[in-house]
PDB file of C-alpha atoms and ligand atoms in Angstrom:
ATOM      1  CA  MET A  12     -42.381   0.999  39.729  1.00 91.00           C
ATOM      2  CA  ILE A  13     -39.424   1.156  37.455  1.00 96.00           C
ATOM      3  CA  ARG A  14     -37.246  -1.960  37.306  1.00 97.00           C
ATOM      4  CA  VAL A  15     -33.703  -1.572  36.643  1.00 98.00           C
ATOM      5  CA  VAL A  16     -30.836  -3.979  36.208  1.00 98.00           C
ATOM      6  CA  VAL A  17     -27.395  -2.568  36.754  1.00 98.00           C
ATOM      7  CA  LEU A  18     -24.309  -4.547  35.717  1.00 98.00           C
ATOM      8  CA  THR A  19     -20.916  -3.393  37.004  1.00 98.00           C
ATOM      9  CA  GLY A  20     -17.365  -4.367  36.174  1.00 97.00           C
ATOM     10  CA  ALA A  21     -13.757  -3.524  37.181  1.00 95.00           C
ATOM     11  CA  GLY A  22     -14.139   0.020  35.779  1.00 96.00           C
ATOM     12  CA  ILE A  23     -16.507   1.085  38.437  1.00 97.00           C
ATOM     13  CA  SER A  24     -13.822   0.277  41.027  1.00 95.00           C
ATOM     14  CA  ALA A  25     -10.840   1.762  38.823  1.00 94.00           C
ATOM     15  CA  GLU A  26     -11.179   5.113  40.462  1.00 94.00           C
ATOM     16  CA  SER A  27     -11.144   3.444  43.846  1.00 94.00           C
ATOM     17  CA  GLY A  28      -7.526   2.452  43.071  1.00 88.00           C
ATOM     18  CA  LEU A  29      -8.194  -1.394  42.093  1.00 88.00           C
ATOM     19  CA  LYS A  30      -6.891  -2.330  38.592  1.00 81.00           C
ATOM     20  CA  THR A  31      -9.085  -3.398  35.922  1.00 81.00           C
ATOM     21  CA  PHE A  32      -8.183  -6.491  34.028  1.00 79.00           C
ATOM     22  CA  ARG A  33      -7.532  -5.645  30.303  1.00 75.00           C
ATOM     23  CA  ALA A  34      -5.851  -2.264  30.586  1.00 76.00           C
ATOM     24  CA  GLU A  35      -1.931  -2.133  30.067  1.00 75.00           C
ATOM     25  CA  ASP A  36      -1.043  -2.373  33.560  1.00 73.00           C
ATOM     26  CA  GLY A  37      -4.219  -4.776  34.227  1.00 74.00           C
ATOM     27  CA  LEU A  38      -4.399  -7.506  36.409  1.00 73.00           C
ATOM     28  CA  TRP A  39      -4.154 -10.091  33.700  1.00 73.00           C
ATOM     29  CA  GLU A  40      -0.972  -8.405  32.398  1.00 69.00           C
ATOM     30  CA  LYS A  41       1.500 -10.623  34.470  1.00 78.00           C
ATOM     31  CA  HIS A  42      -0.749 -13.527  34.806  1.00 81.00           C
ATOM     32  CA  PRO A  43      -2.595 -15.062  31.789  1.00 82.00           C
ATOM     33  CA  ILE A  44      -6.167 -15.914  32.393  1.00 78.00           C
ATOM     34  CA  GLU A  45      -5.359 -19.593  32.140  1.00 76.00           C
ATOM     35  CA  GLU A  46      -2.587 -19.457  34.934  1.00 80.00           C
ATOM     36  CA  VAL A  47      -4.642 -17.727  37.516  1.00 88.00           C
ATOM     37  CA  ALA A  48      -8.514 -17.796  36.865  1.00 92.00           C
ATOM     38  CA  THR A  49      -9.132 -21.478  35.879  1.00 94.00           C
ATOM     39  CA  PRO A  50      -9.470 -24.572  37.757  1.00 95.00           C
ATOM     40  CA  GLU A  51      -6.793 -26.172  35.899  1.00 94.00           C
ATOM     41  CA  GLY A  52      -4.484 -23.245  36.866  1.00 93.00           C
ATOM     42  CA  TYR A  53      -5.403 -23.879  40.304  1.00 95.00           C
ATOM     43  CA  GLN A  54      -4.568 -27.505  40.078  1.00 94.00           C
ATOM     44  CA  ARG A  55      -1.434 -26.734  38.394  1.00 93.00           C
ATOM     45  CA  ASN A  56      -0.053 -24.187  40.482  1.00 93.00           C
ATOM     46  CA  PRO A  57      -2.193 -23.585  43.696  1.00 93.00           C
ATOM     47  CA  GLN A  58       0.381 -21.312  45.437  1.00 93.00           C
ATOM     48  CA  LEU A  59       0.532 -18.947  42.359  1.00 91.00           C
ATOM     49  CA  VAL A  60      -3.247 -18.686  42.481  1.00 93.00           C
ATOM     50  CA  ARG A  61      -3.192 -18.242  46.201  1.00 93.00           C
ATOM     51  CA  GLU A  62      -0.655 -15.412  45.807  1.00 90.00           C
ATOM     52  CA  PHE A  63      -2.864 -13.679  43.109  1.00 90.00           C
ATOM     53  CA  TYR A  64      -5.654 -13.676  45.370  1.00 93.00           C
ATOM     54  CA  ASN A  65      -4.180 -12.858  48.744  1.00 91.00           C
ATOM     55  CA  ALA A  66      -2.390  -9.761  46.869  1.00 88.00           C
ATOM     56  CA  ARG A  67      -5.772  -8.558  45.863  1.00 89.00           C
ATOM     57  CA  TRP A  68      -7.456  -9.292  49.201  1.00 90.00           C
ATOM     58  CA  GLN A  69      -4.572  -7.325  50.767  1.00 88.00           C
ATOM     59  CA  GLN A  70      -4.836  -4.314  48.629  1.00 86.00           C
ATOM     60  CA  LEU A  71      -8.443  -4.392  49.248  1.00 87.00           C
ATOM     61  CA  ALA A  72      -7.868  -4.320  52.907  1.00 83.00           C
ATOM     62  CA  THR A  73      -5.569  -1.086  52.794  1.00 81.00           C
ATOM     63  CA  ALA A  74      -6.905   2.191  53.969  1.00 72.00           C
ATOM     64  CA  ASP A  75      -6.577   4.102  50.682  1.00 86.00           C
ATOM     65  CA  VAL A  76      -8.974   1.527  48.692  1.00 90.00           C
ATOM     66  CA  GLU A  77     -12.604   3.238  49.238  1.00 93.00           C
ATOM     67  CA  PRO A  78     -15.903   3.382  47.501  1.00 96.00           C
ATOM     68  CA  ASN A  79     -15.988   6.248  45.070  1.00 96.00           C
ATOM     69  CA  PRO A  80     -19.261   8.406  44.200  1.00 97.00           C
ATOM     70  CA  ALA A  81     -20.272   5.883  41.592  1.00 98.00           C
ATOM     71  CA  HIS A  82     -20.586   3.146  44.253  1.00 98.00           C
ATOM     72  CA  ARG A  83     -22.394   5.632  46.610  1.00 98.00           C
ATOM     73  CA  ALA A  84     -24.883   6.691  43.921  1.00 98.00           C
ATOM     74  CA  LEU A  85     -25.914   3.082  43.166  1.00 98.00           C
ATOM     75  CA  ALA A  86     -26.637   2.706  47.185  1.00 98.00           C
ATOM     76  CA  GLN A  87     -28.656   5.753  46.909  1.00 97.00           C
ATOM     77  CA  LEU A  88     -30.576   4.378  43.767  1.00 97.00           C
ATOM     78  CA  GLU A  89     -31.280   1.228  45.868  1.00 97.00           C
ATOM     79  CA  GLN A  90     -33.233   3.370  48.336  1.00 96.00           C
ATOM     80  CA  ALA A  91     -35.288   5.232  45.767  1.00 95.00           C
ATOM     81  CA  PRO A  92     -39.054   4.215  46.516  1.00 95.00           C
ATOM     82  CA  GLU A  93     -39.896   4.279  42.734  1.00 95.00           C
ATOM     83  CA  ILE A  94     -36.997   1.918  41.573  1.00 96.00           C
ATOM     84  CA  GLU A  95     -36.714  -1.808  41.908  1.00 97.00           C
ATOM     85  CA  LEU A  96     -33.051  -2.196  41.595  1.00 98.00           C
ATOM     86  CA  THR A  97     -31.111  -5.424  40.736  1.00 98.00           C
ATOM     87  CA  LEU A  98     -27.481  -4.787  41.326  1.00 98.00           C
ATOM     88  CA  VAL A  99     -25.100  -7.365  39.774  1.00 98.00           C
ATOM     89  CA  THR A 100     -21.485  -7.169  39.748  1.00 98.00           C
ATOM     90  CA  GLN A 101     -18.596  -9.175  38.072  1.00 98.00           C
ATOM     91  CA  ASN A 102     -16.310  -7.338  40.806  1.00 97.00           C
ATOM     92  CA  ILE A 103     -15.288  -9.603  43.634  1.00 96.00           C
ATOM     93  CA  ASP A 104     -14.286  -6.573  45.651  1.00 96.00           C
ATOM     94  CA  ASN A 105     -16.596  -5.355  48.299  1.00 95.00           C
ATOM     95  CA  LEU A 106     -16.863  -1.757  47.289  1.00 97.00           C
ATOM     96  CA  HIS A 107     -20.684  -1.796  46.545  1.00 98.00           C
ATOM     97  CA  GLU A 108     -21.409  -2.982  50.134  1.00 97.00           C
ATOM     98  CA  ARG A 109     -18.900  -0.402  51.608  1.00 96.00           C
ATOM     99  CA  GLY A 110     -20.546   2.406  49.432  1.00 97.00           C
ATOM    100  CA  GLY A 111     -23.885   1.487  51.033  1.00 97.00           C
ATOM    101  CA  SER A 112     -25.598  -1.101  48.756  1.00 98.00           C
ATOM    102  CA  HIS A 113     -27.478  -3.892  50.608  1.00 97.00           C
ATOM    103  CA  HIS A 114     -28.270  -6.140  47.889  1.00 96.00           C
ATOM    104  CA  VAL A 115     -25.429  -7.046  45.427  1.00 98.00           C
ATOM    105  CA  VAL A 116     -25.386 -10.251  43.413  1.00 98.00           C
ATOM    106  CA  HIS A 117     -21.779 -11.217  42.899  1.00 98.00           C
ATOM    107  CA  MET A 118     -21.915 -13.240  40.032  1.00 98.00           C
ATOM    108  CA  HIS A 119     -18.264 -13.958  39.954  1.00 98.00           C
ATOM    109  CA  GLY A 120     -17.774 -14.535  43.780  1.00 98.00           C
ATOM    110  CA  GLU A 121     -16.190 -12.681  46.486  1.00 97.00           C
ATOM    111  CA  LEU A 122     -12.670 -11.853  47.407  1.00 94.00           C
ATOM    112  CA  ALA A 123     -13.169 -11.715  51.026  1.00 92.00           C
ATOM    113  CA  LYS A 124     -14.685 -15.120  50.957  1.00 95.00           C
ATOM    114  CA  ALA A 125     -13.062 -18.803  51.018  1.00 95.00           C
ATOM    115  CA  ARG A 126     -14.824 -21.960  50.001  1.00 96.00           C
ATOM    116  CA  CYS A 127     -14.340 -25.458  51.038  1.00 95.00           C
ATOM    117  CA  PRO A 128     -13.703 -27.407  47.978  1.00 93.00           C
ATOM    118  CA  SER A 129     -15.616 -30.380  48.976  1.00 93.00           C
ATOM    119  CA  SER A 130     -18.524 -29.267  50.831  1.00 94.00           C
ATOM    120  CA  GLN A 131     -18.894 -25.691  49.076  1.00 94.00           C
ATOM    121  CA  GLN A 132     -19.428 -24.283  52.149  1.00 95.00           C
ATOM    122  CA  VAL A 133     -18.339 -20.529  52.181  1.00 96.00           C
ATOM    123  CA  PHE A 134     -16.436 -18.656  54.974  1.00 93.00           C
ATOM    124  CA  PRO A 135     -15.316 -15.311  55.652  1.00 92.00           C
ATOM    125  CA  MET A 136     -11.548 -15.034  54.833  1.00 89.00           C
ATOM    126  CA  ALA A 137     -10.041 -14.900  58.223  1.00 81.00           C
ATOM    127  CA  GLU A 138      -6.336 -15.290  57.025  1.00 87.00           C
ATOM    128  CA  PRO A 139      -4.558 -15.188  53.781  1.00 91.00           C
ATOM    129  CA  PHE A 140      -4.959 -18.500  51.490  1.00 92.00           C
ATOM    130  CA  SER A 141      -2.311 -21.031  52.186  1.00 92.00           C
ATOM    131  CA  GLU A 142      -1.777 -24.799  52.686  1.00 91.00           C
ATOM    132  CA  GLN A 143      -2.518 -24.283  56.295  1.00 90.00           C
ATOM    133  CA  ALA A 144      -5.860 -22.278  55.747  1.00 91.00           C
ATOM    134  CA  LEU A 145      -8.034 -25.478  56.208  1.00 92.00           C
ATOM    135  CA  CYS A 146     -11.981 -25.663  56.324  1.00 92.00           C
ATOM    136  CA  THR A 147     -13.633 -26.503  59.584  1.00 90.00           C
ATOM    137  CA  CYS A 148     -16.461 -28.228  58.147  1.00 91.00           C
ATOM    138  CA  CYS A 149     -15.068 -31.784  57.098  1.00 89.00           C
ATOM    139  CA  MET A 150     -12.485 -34.021  58.562  1.00 83.00           C
ATOM    140  CA  PRO A 151      -9.596 -33.817  57.912  1.00 86.00           C
ATOM    141  CA  GLY A 152     -10.161 -30.103  56.762  1.00 88.00           C
ATOM    142  CA  GLU A 153      -9.457 -29.517  53.167  1.00 92.00           C
ATOM    143  CA  ILE A 154      -7.447 -26.428  52.093  1.00 94.00           C
ATOM    144  CA  LEU A 155      -9.753 -23.455  51.433  1.00 95.00           C
ATOM    145  CA  ARG A 156     -10.061 -22.061  48.068  1.00 96.00           C
ATOM    146  CA  PRO A 157     -10.972 -18.511  46.982  1.00 95.00           C
ATOM    147  CA  HIS A 158     -14.737 -18.109  46.845  1.00 97.00           C
ATOM    148  CA  VAL A 159     -14.340 -16.789  43.190  1.00 97.00           C
ATOM    149  CA  VAL A 160     -15.631 -17.939  39.775  1.00 97.00           C
ATOM    150  CA  TRP A 161     -13.230 -19.310  37.355  1.00 97.00           C
ATOM    151  CA  PHE A 162     -13.482 -19.525  33.792  1.00 95.00           C
ATOM    152  CA  GLY A 163     -15.448 -22.628  32.913  1.00 95.00           C
ATOM    153  CA  GLU A 164     -17.320 -22.517  36.474  1.00 97.00           C
ATOM    154  CA  MET A 165     -20.948 -21.494  36.786  1.00 97.00           C
ATOM    155  CA  PRO A 166     -21.274 -17.861  37.819  1.00 98.00           C
ATOM    156  CA  LEU A 167     -23.412 -17.379  40.854  1.00 98.00           C
ATOM    157  CA  GLY A 168     -27.041 -15.967  41.088  1.00 98.00           C
ATOM    158  CA  LEU A 169     -27.926 -16.330  37.546  1.00 98.00           C
ATOM    159  CA  ASP A 170     -31.495 -17.366  38.048  1.00 97.00           C
ATOM    160  CA  ARG A 171     -32.176 -13.864  39.978  1.00 97.00           C
ATOM    161  CA  VAL A 172     -30.418 -12.032  37.352  1.00 98.00           C
ATOM    162  CA  TYR A 173     -32.091 -13.787  34.294  1.00 97.00           C
ATOM    163  CA  HIS A 174     -35.501 -13.066  35.964  1.00 97.00           C
ATOM    164  CA  ALA A 175     -34.545  -9.530  36.619  1.00 97.00           C
ATOM    165  CA  LEU A 176     -33.408  -8.967  33.028  1.00 97.00           C
ATOM    166  CA  SER A 177     -36.427 -10.513  31.517  1.00 95.00           C
ATOM    167  CA  HIS A 178     -38.782  -8.027  33.221  1.00 94.00           C
ATOM    168  CA  CYS A 179     -36.628  -4.902  33.468  1.00 97.00           C
ATOM    169  CA  ASP A 180     -37.531  -1.437  32.097  1.00 97.00           C
ATOM    170  CA  LEU A 181     -33.793  -0.410  31.868  1.00 98.00           C
ATOM    171  CA  PHE A 182     -30.519  -2.281  31.768  1.00 98.00           C
ATOM    172  CA  VAL A 183     -27.319  -0.197  32.392  1.00 98.00           C
ATOM    173  CA  ALA A 184     -23.771  -1.681  32.172  1.00 98.00           C
ATOM    174  CA  ILE A 185     -21.049   0.472  33.885  1.00 98.00           C
ATOM    175  CA  GLY A 186     -17.418  -0.043  33.536  1.00 98.00           C
ATOM    176  CA  THR A 187     -17.273  -3.497  31.928  1.00 97.00           C
ATOM    177  CA  SER A 188     -15.455  -4.404  28.681  1.00 95.00           C
ATOM    178  CA  GLY A 189     -18.173  -6.826  27.684  1.00 95.00           C
ATOM    179  CA  THR A 190     -15.481  -9.719  27.207  1.00 93.00           C
ATOM    180  CA  VAL A 191     -16.805 -12.094  29.684  1.00 95.00           C
ATOM    181  CA  TYR A 192     -19.961 -14.241  29.328  1.00 96.00           C
ATOM    182  CA  PRO A 193     -22.548 -14.859  30.326  1.00 98.00           C
ATOM    183  CA  ALA A 194     -22.293 -11.137  31.626  1.00 98.00           C
ATOM    184  CA  ALA A 195     -21.653  -9.697  28.107  1.00 97.00           C
ATOM    185  CA  GLY A 196     -24.781 -11.136  26.902  1.00 97.00           C
ATOM    186  CA  PHE A 197     -27.293  -9.564  29.424  1.00 98.00           C
ATOM    187  CA  VAL A 198     -27.764  -6.641  27.278  1.00 98.00           C
ATOM    188  CA  ASP A 199     -29.104  -8.730  24.564  1.00 97.00           C
ATOM    189  CA  MET A 200     -31.402 -10.587  27.125  1.00 97.00           C
ATOM    190  CA  ALA A 201     -32.593  -7.175  28.317  1.00 97.00           C
ATOM    191  CA  SER A 202     -33.304  -6.006  24.971  1.00 96.00           C
ATOM    192  CA  GLN A 203     -35.356  -9.098  23.979  1.00 95.00           C
ATOM    193  CA  GLY A 204     -37.759  -7.707  26.643  1.00 90.00           C
ATOM    194  CA  HIS A 205     -38.922  -3.972  26.579  1.00 87.00           C
ATOM    195  CA  ALA A 206     -36.105  -2.630  28.310  1.00 96.00           C
ATOM    196  CA  LYS A 207     -34.035   0.454  27.399  1.00 98.00           C
ATOM    197  CA  THR A 208     -30.252  -0.148  27.310  1.00 98.00           C
ATOM    198  CA  LEU A 209     -27.501   2.054  28.354  1.00 98.00           C
ATOM    199  CA  GLU A 210     -23.648   1.745  28.480  1.00 98.00           C
ATOM    200  CA  VAL A 211     -21.569   3.792  30.761  1.00 98.00           C
ATOM    201  CA  ASN A 212     -17.784   3.447  30.041  1.00 98.00           C
ATOM    202  CA  ILE A 213     -14.680   5.701  29.384  1.00 97.00           C
ATOM    203  CA  GLU A 214     -14.416   4.298  25.989  1.00 95.00           C
ATOM    204  CA  PRO A 215     -16.540   2.104  23.414  1.00 92.00           C
ATOM    205  CA  THR A 216     -16.425  -1.695  24.070  1.00 95.00           C
ATOM    206  CA  LYS A 217     -16.947  -4.662  21.774  1.00 92.00           C
ATOM    207  CA  VAL A 218     -20.377  -5.015  22.698  1.00 95.00           C
ATOM    208  CA  GLY A 219     -21.394  -0.965  22.625  1.00 95.00           C
ATOM    209  CA  SER A 220     -23.259  -1.656  19.423  1.00 96.00           C
ATOM    210  CA  HIS A 221     -25.686  -3.759  21.259  1.00 97.00           C
ATOM    211  CA  PHE A 222     -26.765  -0.813  23.643  1.00 97.00           C
ATOM    212  CA  GLN A 223     -29.320   1.723  22.571  1.00 97.00           C
ATOM    213  CA  TYR A 224     -27.467   4.420  24.227  1.00 97.00           C
ATOM    214  CA  SER A 225     -24.009   5.120  25.695  1.00 96.00           C
ATOM    215  CA  LEU A 226     -22.452   7.649  28.127  1.00 96.00           C
ATOM    216  CA  MET A 227     -18.855   8.358  27.987  1.00 96.00           C
ATOM    217  CA  GLY A 228     -17.161   9.419  31.116  1.00 97.00           C
ATOM    218  CA  LYS A 229     -15.627   8.388  34.249  1.00 97.00           C
ATOM    219  CA  ALA A 230     -17.989   6.353  36.317  1.00 97.00           C
ATOM    220  CA  SER A 231     -17.397   8.404  39.525  1.00 97.00           C
ATOM    221  CA  GLU A 232     -18.756  11.446  37.490  1.00 97.00           C
ATOM    222  CA  THR A 233     -21.320   9.958  35.199  1.00 97.00           C
ATOM    223  CA  VAL A 234     -23.171   7.546  37.441  1.00 97.00           C
ATOM    224  CA  PRO A 235     -24.194  10.203  40.309  1.00 96.00           C
ATOM    225  CA  GLN A 236     -25.479  12.471  37.401  1.00 95.00           C
ATOM    226  CA  LEU A 237     -27.510   9.462  36.105  1.00 93.00           C
ATOM    227  CA  VAL A 238     -28.873   8.997  39.422  1.00 90.00           C
ATOM    228  CA  GLU A 239     -29.769  12.377  40.253  1.00 86.00           C
TER     229      GLU A 239
HETATM  230  C1  BV8 B 571     -19.398 -20.166  32.283  1.00 96.76           C
HETATM  231  C2  BV8 B 571     -12.586 -14.237  38.446  1.00 96.76           C
HETATM  232  C3  BV8 B 571     -20.934 -21.933  32.043  1.00 96.76           C
HETATM  233  C4  BV8 B 571     -12.489 -13.644  39.664  1.00 96.76           C
HETATM  234  C5  BV8 B 571     -13.521 -14.040  36.239  1.00 96.76           C
HETATM  235  C6  BV8 B 571     -20.772 -17.762  26.217  1.00 96.76           C
HETATM  236  C7  BV8 B 571     -21.691 -18.140  27.164  1.00 96.76           C
HETATM  237  C8  BV8 B 571     -21.320 -18.697  28.457  1.00 96.76           C
HETATM  238  C9  BV8 B 571     -19.846 -18.851  28.560  1.00 96.76           C
HETATM  239  C10 BV8 B 571     -19.052 -18.395  27.662  1.00 96.76           C
HETATM  240  C11 BV8 B 571     -19.481 -17.909  26.350  1.00 96.76           C
HETATM  241  N1  BV8 B 571     -18.383 -17.683  25.551  1.00 96.76           N
HETATM  242  C12 BV8 B 571     -17.212 -18.046  26.306  1.00 96.76           C
HETATM  243  C13 BV8 B 571     -17.558 -18.666  27.656  1.00 96.76           C
HETATM  244  C14 BV8 B 571     -16.633 -19.041  28.461  1.00 96.76           C
HETATM  245  C15 BV8 B 571     -16.093 -17.948  29.392  1.00 96.76           C
HETATM  246  C16 BV8 B 571     -15.965 -16.661  28.727  1.00 96.76           C
HETATM  247  O1  BV8 B 571     -16.673 -15.723  28.704  1.00 96.76           O
HETATM  248  N2  BV8 B 571     -14.598 -16.509  28.311  1.00 96.76           N
HETATM  249  C17 BV8 B 571     -14.391 -15.182  27.631  1.00 96.76           C
HETATM  250  C18 BV8 B 571     -12.807 -14.978  27.755  1.00 96.76           C
HETATM  251  C19 BV8 B 571     -14.685 -15.184  25.981  1.00 96.76           C
HETATM  252  N3  BV8 B 571     -16.997 -17.608  30.480  1.00 96.76           N
HETATM  253  C20 BV8 B 571     -16.959 -18.610  31.587  1.00 96.76           C
HETATM  254  O2  BV8 B 571     -16.362 -19.501  31.767  1.00 96.76           O
HETATM  255  C21 BV8 B 571     -18.155 -18.093  32.709  1.00 96.76           C
HETATM  256  N4  BV8 B 571     -18.767 -19.488  33.304  1.00 96.76           N
HETATM  257  O3  BV8 B 571     -19.481 -19.839  31.225  1.00 96.76           O
HETATM  258  O4  BV8 B 571     -20.117 -21.258  32.873  1.00 96.76           O
HETATM  259  C22 BV8 B 571     -22.087 -21.083  31.549  1.00 96.76           C
HETATM  260  C23 BV8 B 571     -22.504 -21.327  30.189  1.00 96.76           C
HETATM  261  C24 BV8 B 571     -23.781 -20.844  30.019  1.00 96.76           C
HETATM  262  C25 BV8 B 571     -24.498 -19.841  30.792  1.00 96.76           C
HETATM  263  C26 BV8 B 571     -23.947 -19.680  32.087  1.00 96.76           C
HETATM  264  C27 BV8 B 571     -22.737 -20.432  32.433  1.00 96.76           C
HETATM  265  C28 BV8 B 571     -17.141 -17.635  34.033  1.00 96.76           C
HETATM  266  C29 BV8 B 571     -16.675 -16.477  33.913  1.00 96.76           C
HETATM  267  C30 BV8 B 571     -16.225 -15.837  35.095  1.00 96.76           C
HETATM  268  C31 BV8 B 571     -14.607 -15.694  34.845  1.00 96.76           C
HETATM  269  N5  BV8 B 571     -14.083 -15.175  36.177  1.00 96.76           N
HETATM  270  N6  BV8 B 571     -12.717 -13.475  37.391  1.00 96.76           N
HETATM  271  C32 BV8 B 571     -11.516 -12.628  39.687  1.00 96.76           C
HETATM  272  O5  BV8 B 571     -10.412 -13.069  39.621  1.00 96.76           O
HETATM  273  O6  BV8 B 571     -12.006 -11.609  39.501  1.00 96.76           O
HETATM  274  S1  BV8 B 571     -13.621 -12.855  34.823  1.00 96.76           S
HETATM  275  C33 BV8 B 571     -13.009 -11.372  35.098  1.00 96.76           C
HETATM  276  O7  BV8 B 571     -13.390 -10.720  33.843  1.00 96.76           O
HETATM  277  C34 BV8 B 571     -13.525 -10.548  36.347  1.00 96.76           C
HETATM  278  O8  BV8 B 571     -14.536 -11.254  37.051  1.00 96.76           O
HETATM  279  C35 BV8 B 571     -14.040  -9.368  35.681  1.00 96.76           C
HETATM  280  O9  BV8 B 571     -15.014  -8.765  36.217  1.00 96.76           O
HETATM  281  C36 BV8 B 571     -14.535  -9.968  34.326  1.00 96.76           C
HETATM  282  C37 BV8 B 571     -15.008  -9.013  33.167  1.00 96.76           C
HETATM  283  O10 BV8 B 571     -14.045  -7.965  33.200  1.00 96.76           O
HETATM  284  P1  BV8 B 571     -14.470  -6.500  33.353  1.00 96.76           P
HETATM  285  O11 BV8 B 571     -15.117  -6.236  34.656  1.00 96.76           O
HETATM  286  O12 BV8 B 571     -15.224  -6.051  32.232  1.00 96.76           O
HETATM  287  O13 BV8 B 571     -13.089  -5.611  33.550  1.00 96.76           O
HETATM  288  P2  BV8 B 571     -12.233  -5.205  32.121  1.00 96.76           P
HETATM  289  O14 BV8 B 571     -10.732  -4.899  32.822  1.00 96.76           O
HETATM  290  O15 BV8 B 571     -12.358  -6.211  31.019  1.00 96.76           O
HETATM  291  O16 BV8 B 571     -12.893  -3.930  31.640  1.00 96.76           O
HETATM  292  C38 BV8 B 571     -13.040  -2.733  32.324  1.00 96.76           C
HETATM  293  C39 BV8 B 571     -13.777  -1.754  31.475  1.00 96.76           C
HETATM  294  O17 BV8 B 571     -14.108  -0.537  32.527  1.00 96.76           O
HETATM  295  C40 BV8 B 571     -13.328  -1.151  30.326  1.00 96.76           C
HETATM  296  O18 BV8 B 571     -14.333  -1.291  29.442  1.00 96.76           O
HETATM  297  C41 BV8 B 571     -12.740   0.170  30.773  1.00 96.76           C
HETATM  298  O19 BV8 B 571     -12.847   0.943  29.626  1.00 96.76           O
HETATM  299  C42 BV8 B 571     -13.704   0.564  31.697  1.00 96.76           C
HETATM  300  N7  BV8 B 571     -13.435   1.707  32.592  1.00 96.76           N
HETATM  301  C43 BV8 B 571     -12.044   1.781  33.267  1.00 96.76           C
HETATM  302  N8  BV8 B 571     -12.040   2.835  34.048  1.00 96.76           N
HETATM  303  C44 BV8 B 571     -13.316   3.384  34.085  1.00 96.76           C
HETATM  304  C45 BV8 B 571     -14.169   2.467  33.249  1.00 96.76           C
HETATM  305  N9  BV8 B 571     -15.448   2.825  32.931  1.00 96.76           N
HETATM  306  C46 BV8 B 571     -16.018   3.985  33.622  1.00 96.76           C
HETATM  307  N10 BV8 B 571     -15.251   4.510  34.378  1.00 96.76           N
HETATM  308  C47 BV8 B 571     -13.757   4.477  34.833  1.00 96.76           C
HETATM  309  N11 BV8 B 571     -13.186   5.069  35.456  1.00 96.76           N
END
């Protein structure tokens, strides 16, 4: 059994039409991180943050946003009998699942889910976020917040990821700039074990030197080649 950990970032969904974060026309271009991806920003201007996530949720729901061959290749890898795959994504879109993956660790949360701020109960997102979108788990119902991990909040599923990293034979990072921690430090954790490490991207990243190997190219072309 070959134990593989794959970390994906916004770059794997770029060819599906979803913006990345730090490119020129990226998601943060109009909205500094502090305004839309921190609890303080949400406290300061909840409507702006709700609009930011509603817009991304609506885009994800449009017909022309589809999983690309990279998502589908990772779903194939999950089925390979000789591979034990842990797929962890920083992405909050559902393209891995729509591409056929069944076990995905969404360490930064999920766009199509909402959370009650007091009970932390998670609900499928049935309507856009608004002051009227109340949870049904407490009285009076609290305004539901996006089920995403903001800066300063604890990422999800880390125990499972750290365990997989400490035992894996291969760590692959696909389409991530290596800007955000603790995800950007996963390569170092894998290297402390016996893992081989590979970065797949269209350009060198700030953590590129931490990887033993790198594969430059578009994920929709490189990832299927890797999986074959
Ligand atoms: C935390 C919200 C406590 C949802 C996001 C050290 C250790 C631990 C924490 C820190 C640390 N140092 C600093 C911190 C604090 C902070 C942090 O990292 N700050 C940064 C700015 C320095 N981290 C946190 O606050 C985290 N929580 O630390 O809790 C803790 C402490 C210790 C241990 C554990 C916990 C919480 C971070 C989560 C923040 N929330 N998003 C949302 O709105 O989406 S982060 C945001 O950035 C997204 O989630 C996104 O996924 C993530 C990373 O971005 P990328 O996915 O890499 O996207 P990017 O655009 O940057 O890059 C795209 C890449 O794709 C590029 O390289 C591009 O070349 C490539 N590409 C493009 N097209 C293609 C392609 N590649 C291949 N093919 C293509 N076609």
